mmCIF file of C-alpha atoms in Angstrom:
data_model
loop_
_atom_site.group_PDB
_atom_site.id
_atom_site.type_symbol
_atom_site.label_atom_id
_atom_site.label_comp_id
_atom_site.label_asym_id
_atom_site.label_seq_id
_atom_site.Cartn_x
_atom_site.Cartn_y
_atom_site.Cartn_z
ATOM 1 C CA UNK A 1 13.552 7.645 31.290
ATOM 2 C CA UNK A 2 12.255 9.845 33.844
ATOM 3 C CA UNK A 3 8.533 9.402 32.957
ATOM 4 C CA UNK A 4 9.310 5.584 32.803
ATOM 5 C CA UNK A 5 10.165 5.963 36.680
ATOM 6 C CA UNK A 6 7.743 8.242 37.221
ATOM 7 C CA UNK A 7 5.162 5.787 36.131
ATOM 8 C CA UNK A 8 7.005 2.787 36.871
ATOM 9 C CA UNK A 9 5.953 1.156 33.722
ATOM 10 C CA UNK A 10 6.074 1.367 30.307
ATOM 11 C CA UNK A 11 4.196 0.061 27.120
ATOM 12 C CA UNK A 12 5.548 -2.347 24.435
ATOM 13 C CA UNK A 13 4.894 -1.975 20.809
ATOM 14 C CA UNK A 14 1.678 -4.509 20.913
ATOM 15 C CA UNK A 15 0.904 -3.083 24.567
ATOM 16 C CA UNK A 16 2.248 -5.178 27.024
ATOM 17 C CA UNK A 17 3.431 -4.021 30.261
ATOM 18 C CA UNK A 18 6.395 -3.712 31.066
ATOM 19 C CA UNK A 19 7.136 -2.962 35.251
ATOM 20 C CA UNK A 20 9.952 -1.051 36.108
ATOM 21 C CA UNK A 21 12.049 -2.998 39.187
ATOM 22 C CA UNK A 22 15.255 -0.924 39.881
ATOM 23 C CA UNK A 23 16.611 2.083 38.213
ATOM 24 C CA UNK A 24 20.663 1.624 38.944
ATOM 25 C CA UNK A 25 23.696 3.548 37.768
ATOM 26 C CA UNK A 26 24.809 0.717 34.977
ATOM 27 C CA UNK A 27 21.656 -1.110 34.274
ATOM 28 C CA UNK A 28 17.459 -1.061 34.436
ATOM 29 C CA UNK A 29 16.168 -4.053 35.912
ATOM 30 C CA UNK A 30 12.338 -4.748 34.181
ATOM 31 C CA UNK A 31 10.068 -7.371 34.753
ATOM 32 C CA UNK A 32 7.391 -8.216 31.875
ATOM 33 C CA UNK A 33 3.945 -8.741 32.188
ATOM 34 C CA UNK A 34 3.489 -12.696 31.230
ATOM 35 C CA UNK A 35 7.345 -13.181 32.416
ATOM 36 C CA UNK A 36 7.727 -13.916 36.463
ATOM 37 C CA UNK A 37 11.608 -13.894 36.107
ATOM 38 C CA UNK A 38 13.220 -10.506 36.408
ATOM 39 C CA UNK A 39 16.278 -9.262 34.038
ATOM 40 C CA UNK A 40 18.438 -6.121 33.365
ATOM 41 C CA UNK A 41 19.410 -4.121 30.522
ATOM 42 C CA UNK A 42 22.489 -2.453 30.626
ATOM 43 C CA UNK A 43 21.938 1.729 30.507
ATOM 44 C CA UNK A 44 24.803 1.424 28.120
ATOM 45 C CA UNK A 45 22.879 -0.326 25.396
ATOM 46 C CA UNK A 46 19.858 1.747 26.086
ATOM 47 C CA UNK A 47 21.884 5.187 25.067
ATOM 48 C CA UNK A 48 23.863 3.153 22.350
ATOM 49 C CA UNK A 49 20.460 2.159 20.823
ATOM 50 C CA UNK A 50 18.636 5.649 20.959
ATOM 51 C CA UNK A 51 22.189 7.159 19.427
ATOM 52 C CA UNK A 52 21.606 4.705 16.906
ATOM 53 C CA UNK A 53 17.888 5.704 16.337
ATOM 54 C CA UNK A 54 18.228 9.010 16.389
ATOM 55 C CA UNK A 55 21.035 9.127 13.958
ATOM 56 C CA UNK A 56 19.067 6.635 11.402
ATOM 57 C CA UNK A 57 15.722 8.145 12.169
ATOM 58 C CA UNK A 58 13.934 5.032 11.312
ATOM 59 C CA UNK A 59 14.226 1.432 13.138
ATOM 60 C CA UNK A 60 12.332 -2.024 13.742
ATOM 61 C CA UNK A 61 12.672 -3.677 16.806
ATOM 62 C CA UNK A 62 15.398 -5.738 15.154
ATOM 63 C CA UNK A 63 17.487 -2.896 14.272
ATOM 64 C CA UNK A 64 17.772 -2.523 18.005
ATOM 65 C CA UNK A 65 19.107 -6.784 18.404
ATOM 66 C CA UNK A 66 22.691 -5.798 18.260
ATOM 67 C CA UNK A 67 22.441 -4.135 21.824
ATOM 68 C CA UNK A 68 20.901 -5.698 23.712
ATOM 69 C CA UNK A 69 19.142 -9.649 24.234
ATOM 70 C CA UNK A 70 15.580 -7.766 25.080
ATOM 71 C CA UNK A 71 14.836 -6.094 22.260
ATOM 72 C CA UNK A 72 11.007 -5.658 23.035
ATOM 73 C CA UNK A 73 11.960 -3.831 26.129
ATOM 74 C CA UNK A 74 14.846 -1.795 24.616
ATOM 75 C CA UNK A 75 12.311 -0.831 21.363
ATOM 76 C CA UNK A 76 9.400 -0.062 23.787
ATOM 77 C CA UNK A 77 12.306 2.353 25.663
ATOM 78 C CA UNK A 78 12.978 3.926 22.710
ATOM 79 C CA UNK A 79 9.075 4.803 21.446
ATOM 80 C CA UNK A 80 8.912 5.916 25.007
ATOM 81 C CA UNK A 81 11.904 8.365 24.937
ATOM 82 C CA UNK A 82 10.414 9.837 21.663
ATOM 83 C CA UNK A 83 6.520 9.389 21.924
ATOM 84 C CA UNK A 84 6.186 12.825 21.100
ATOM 85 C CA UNK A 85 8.659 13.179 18.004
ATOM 86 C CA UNK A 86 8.217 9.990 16.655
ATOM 87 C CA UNK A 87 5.311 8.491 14.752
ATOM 88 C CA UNK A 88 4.733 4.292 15.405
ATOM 89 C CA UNK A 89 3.740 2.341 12.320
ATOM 90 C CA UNK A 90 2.506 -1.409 12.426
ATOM 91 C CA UNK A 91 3.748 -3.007 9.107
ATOM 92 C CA UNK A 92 2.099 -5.344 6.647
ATOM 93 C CA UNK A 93 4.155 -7.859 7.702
ATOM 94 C CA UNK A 94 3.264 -7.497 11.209
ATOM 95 C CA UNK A 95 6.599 -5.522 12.228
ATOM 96 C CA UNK A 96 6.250 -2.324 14.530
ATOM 97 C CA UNK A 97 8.288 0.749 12.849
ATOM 98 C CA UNK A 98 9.038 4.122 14.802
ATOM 99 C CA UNK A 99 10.368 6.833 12.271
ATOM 100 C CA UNK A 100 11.585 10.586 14.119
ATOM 101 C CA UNK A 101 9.342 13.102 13.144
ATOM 102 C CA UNK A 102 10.293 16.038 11.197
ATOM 103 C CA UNK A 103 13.237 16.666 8.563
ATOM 104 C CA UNK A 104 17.136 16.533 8.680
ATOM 105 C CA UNK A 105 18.598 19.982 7.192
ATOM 106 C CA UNK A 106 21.605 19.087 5.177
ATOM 107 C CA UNK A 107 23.857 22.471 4.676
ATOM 108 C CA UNK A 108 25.366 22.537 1.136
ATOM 109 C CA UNK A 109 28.425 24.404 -0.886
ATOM 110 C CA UNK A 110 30.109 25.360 2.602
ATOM 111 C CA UNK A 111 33.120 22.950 1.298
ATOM 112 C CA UNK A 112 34.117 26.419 -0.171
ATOM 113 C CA UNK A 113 33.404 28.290 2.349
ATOM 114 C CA UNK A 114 35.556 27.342 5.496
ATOM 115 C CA UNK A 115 34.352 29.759 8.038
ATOM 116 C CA UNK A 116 30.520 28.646 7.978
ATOM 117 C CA UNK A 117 31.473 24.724 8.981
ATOM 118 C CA UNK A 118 32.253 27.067 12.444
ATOM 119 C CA UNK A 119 29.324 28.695 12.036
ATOM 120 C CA UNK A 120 27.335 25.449 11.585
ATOM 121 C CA UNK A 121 28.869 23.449 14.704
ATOM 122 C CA UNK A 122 27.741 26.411 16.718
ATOM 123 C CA UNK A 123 24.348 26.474 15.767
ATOM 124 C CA UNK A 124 24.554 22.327 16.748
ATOM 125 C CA UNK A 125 24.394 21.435 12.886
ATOM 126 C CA UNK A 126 25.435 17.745 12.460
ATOM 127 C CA UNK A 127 25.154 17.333 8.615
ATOM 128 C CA UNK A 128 26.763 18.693 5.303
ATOM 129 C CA UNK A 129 26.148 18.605 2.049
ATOM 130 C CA UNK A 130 29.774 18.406 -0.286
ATOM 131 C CA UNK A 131 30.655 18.105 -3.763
ATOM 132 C CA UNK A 132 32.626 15.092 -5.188
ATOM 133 C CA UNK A 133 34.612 17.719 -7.420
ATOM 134 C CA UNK A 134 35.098 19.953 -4.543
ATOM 135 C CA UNK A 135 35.906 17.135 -2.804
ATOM 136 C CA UNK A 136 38.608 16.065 -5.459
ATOM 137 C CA UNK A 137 40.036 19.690 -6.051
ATOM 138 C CA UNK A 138 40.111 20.672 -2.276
ATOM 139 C CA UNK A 139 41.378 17.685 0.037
ATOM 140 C CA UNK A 140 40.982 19.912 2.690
ATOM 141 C CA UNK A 141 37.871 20.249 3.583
ATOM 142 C CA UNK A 142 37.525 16.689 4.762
ATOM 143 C CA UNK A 143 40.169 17.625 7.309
ATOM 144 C CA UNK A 144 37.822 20.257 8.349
ATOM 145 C CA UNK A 145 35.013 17.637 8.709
ATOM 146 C CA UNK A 146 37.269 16.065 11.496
ATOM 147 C CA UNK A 147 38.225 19.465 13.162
ATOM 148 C CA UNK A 148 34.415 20.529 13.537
ATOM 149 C CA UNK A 149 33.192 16.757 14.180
ATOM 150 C CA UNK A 150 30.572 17.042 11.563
ATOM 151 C CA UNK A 151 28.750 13.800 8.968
ATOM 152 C CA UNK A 152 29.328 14.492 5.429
ATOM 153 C CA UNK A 153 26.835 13.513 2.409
ATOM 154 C CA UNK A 154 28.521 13.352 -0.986
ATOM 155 C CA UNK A 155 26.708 14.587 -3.341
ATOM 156 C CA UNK A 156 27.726 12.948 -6.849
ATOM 157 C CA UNK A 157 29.453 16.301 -8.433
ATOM 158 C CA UNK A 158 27.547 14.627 -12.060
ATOM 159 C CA UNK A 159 26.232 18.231 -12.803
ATOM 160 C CA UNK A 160 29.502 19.733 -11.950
ATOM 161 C CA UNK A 161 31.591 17.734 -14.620
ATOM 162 C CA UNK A 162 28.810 17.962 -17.059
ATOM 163 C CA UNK A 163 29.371 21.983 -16.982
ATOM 164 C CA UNK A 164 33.096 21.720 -17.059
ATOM 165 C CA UNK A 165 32.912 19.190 -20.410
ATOM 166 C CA UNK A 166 30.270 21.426 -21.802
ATOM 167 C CA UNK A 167 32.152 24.748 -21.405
ATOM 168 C CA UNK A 168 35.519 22.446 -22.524
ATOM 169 C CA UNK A 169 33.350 22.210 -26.006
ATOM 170 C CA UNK A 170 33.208 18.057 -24.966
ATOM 171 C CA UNK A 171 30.591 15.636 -25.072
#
């Protein structure tokens, strides 16, 4: 947001202008280039919908409709808040997609391993990796997903019970 102020503008996806009017403590108020009429977006839904991008690391512009009526403006925010770590697409279909550069490192096994879910918050990880079975045999460790505010991905645990049936002598 700063370089938007800086500037007092910013680009949409297709390139229209978009003037910055008044930068105040609940909302931005923007005027468009072919609009004359001036109206606001609340700063609110601007940090709800770049929570929401950066957590899904992919959006169109109407991924971003739930927050907000302007969604050109509040999509053109967003490629401006991550021009540099995000890559903009134009679709077949004529849709604009911005994707986060980069990839999301998933730690796995640490369902086991209590301790290194600390170590993990610490180091600002956001994302593990758990087993179904581990899961199933240990209820605790999705208590410890709560204490250390962490996402979980569940892996399937498939491979798991196919080594437990096969060392049972089952098929």
């Amino acid at each position: 947001m700063r370089a938007i102020i800086k500037t007092g503008y910013f680009l949409t996806a297709k390139g229209y202008i978009n003037r910055l009017v008044d930068y105040g403590k609940t909302h931005v108020l923007v005027m468009t280039e072919k609009g004359k009429d001036l109206f606001q977006v609340k700063r609110t839904s601007i940090r709800s919908a770049i929570s929401f991008f950066y957590f899904k690391r992919t959006a169109i512009r109407e991924d971003v409709e739930p927050f907000s009526r302007f969604t050109s403006t509040l999509f053109a925010i967003i490629i401006q808040c991550f021009k540099d770590k995000s890559k903009l697409q134009k679709l077949k279909n004529g849709l604009f997609r911005i994707s986060l550069l980069g990839t999301r490192c998933h730690f796995s096994g640490l369902e086991r391993v209590p301790a290194i879910l600390k170590l993990v918050k610490e180091l600002n990880g956001k994302y593990v990796l758990f087993n179904y079975k581990s899961i199933l045999e240990s209820p605790q460790c999705l208590r410890l997903l709560e204490t250390y505010d962490l996402y979980c991905i569940i892996e399937s645990g498939t491979y798991s019970f196919f080594n437990e049936n096969k060392k049972n002598g089952k098929k």
